Coordinates of C-alpha atoms in Angstrom, one line a residue:
X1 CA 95.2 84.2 64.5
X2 CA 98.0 83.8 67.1
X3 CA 98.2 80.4 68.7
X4 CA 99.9 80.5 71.9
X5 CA 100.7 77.4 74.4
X6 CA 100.2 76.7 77.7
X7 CA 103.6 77.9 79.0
X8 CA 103.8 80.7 76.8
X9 CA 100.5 81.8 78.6
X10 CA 101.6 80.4 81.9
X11 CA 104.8 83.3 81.1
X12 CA 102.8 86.2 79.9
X13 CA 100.4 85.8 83.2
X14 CA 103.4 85.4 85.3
X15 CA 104.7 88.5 83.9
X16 CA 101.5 90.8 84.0
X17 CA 101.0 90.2 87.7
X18 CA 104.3 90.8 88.5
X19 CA 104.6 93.7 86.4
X20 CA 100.8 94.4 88.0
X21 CA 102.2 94.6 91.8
X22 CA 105.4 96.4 90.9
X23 CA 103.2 99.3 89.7
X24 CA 101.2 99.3 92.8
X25 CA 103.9 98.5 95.3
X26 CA 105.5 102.3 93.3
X27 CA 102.0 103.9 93.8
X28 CA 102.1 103.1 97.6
X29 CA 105.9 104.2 97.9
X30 CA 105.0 107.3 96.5
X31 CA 101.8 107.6 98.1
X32 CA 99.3 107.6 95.9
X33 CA 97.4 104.2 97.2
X34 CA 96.9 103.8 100.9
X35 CA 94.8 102.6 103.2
X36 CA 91.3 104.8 103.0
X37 CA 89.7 104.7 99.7
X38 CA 87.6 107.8 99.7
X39 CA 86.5 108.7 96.5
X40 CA 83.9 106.6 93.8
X41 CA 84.9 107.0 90.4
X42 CA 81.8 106.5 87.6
X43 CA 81.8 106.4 83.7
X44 CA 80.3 104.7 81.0
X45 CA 82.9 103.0 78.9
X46 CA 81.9 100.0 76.2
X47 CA 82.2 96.2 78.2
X48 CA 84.8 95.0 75.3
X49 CA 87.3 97.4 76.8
X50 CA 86.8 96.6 80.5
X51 CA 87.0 92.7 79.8
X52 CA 89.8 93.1 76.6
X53 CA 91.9 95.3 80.0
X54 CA 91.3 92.4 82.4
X55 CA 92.7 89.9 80.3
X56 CA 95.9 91.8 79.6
X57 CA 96.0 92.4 83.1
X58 CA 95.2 89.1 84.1
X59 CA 92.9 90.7 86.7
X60 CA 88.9 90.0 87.5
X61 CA 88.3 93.0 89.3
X62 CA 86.9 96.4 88.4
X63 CA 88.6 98.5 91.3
X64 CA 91.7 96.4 90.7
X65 CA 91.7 97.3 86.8
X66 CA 90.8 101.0 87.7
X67 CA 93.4 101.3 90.7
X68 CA 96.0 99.7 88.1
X69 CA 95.1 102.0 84.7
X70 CA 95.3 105.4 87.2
X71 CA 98.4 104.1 89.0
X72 CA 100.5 103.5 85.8
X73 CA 99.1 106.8 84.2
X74 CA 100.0 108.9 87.3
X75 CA 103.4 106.8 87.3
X76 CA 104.4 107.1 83.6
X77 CA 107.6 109.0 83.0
X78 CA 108.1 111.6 80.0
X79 CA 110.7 109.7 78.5
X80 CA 109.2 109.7 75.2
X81 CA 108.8 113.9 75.5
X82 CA 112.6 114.6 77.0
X83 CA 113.5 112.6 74.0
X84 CA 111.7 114.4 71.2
X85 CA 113.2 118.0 72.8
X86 CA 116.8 116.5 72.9
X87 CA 116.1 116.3 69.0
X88 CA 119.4 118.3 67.4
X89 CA 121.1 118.9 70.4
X90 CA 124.3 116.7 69.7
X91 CA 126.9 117.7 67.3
X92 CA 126.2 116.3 63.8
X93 CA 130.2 115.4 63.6
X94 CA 130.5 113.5 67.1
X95 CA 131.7 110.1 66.3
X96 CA 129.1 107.8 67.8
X97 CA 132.0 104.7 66.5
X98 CA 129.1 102.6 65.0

């Protein structure tokens, strides 16, 4: 069981909604949230994950959450991908002076 205290909690909250509007602030640079929202989005999914996501999130909404999870998806770099293909491309002798 993890015990966390007030200001610990006060922090992580602090840092989920800012971390929350950074994401969305990108998504409307880039273009992907504006001002019409034209399209309903429907699935069945079990209420555990919906409420387990808000609390992360720090968020009460369902659009909110929805608008949040697709923005970060559509925004998520390939980092982990361009890594795993650099595998073996730098020489085995280079002296990395660790």
């Amino acid at each position: 069981m993890v015990v966390r205290s007030r200001a610990s909690t006060e922090t992580e909250e602090h840092i989920a909604r800012k971390r929350n509007r950074l994401v969305l602030e990108q998504a409307r640079a880039v273009g992907l949230l504006g001002e019409a929202k034209n399209t309903r989005l429907s699935g069945r999914v079990p209420a555990g994950l919906i409420e387990a996501a808000k609390k992360r999130a720090h968020i009460s909404s369902d659009t909110e959450l929805l608008e949040l999870a697709l923005s970060r998806l559509a925004l998520e770099d390939d980092f982990g991908a361009r890594l795993v293909r650099r595998k073996g491309s730098i020489p085995a002798d280079i002296d990395l002076a660790i």
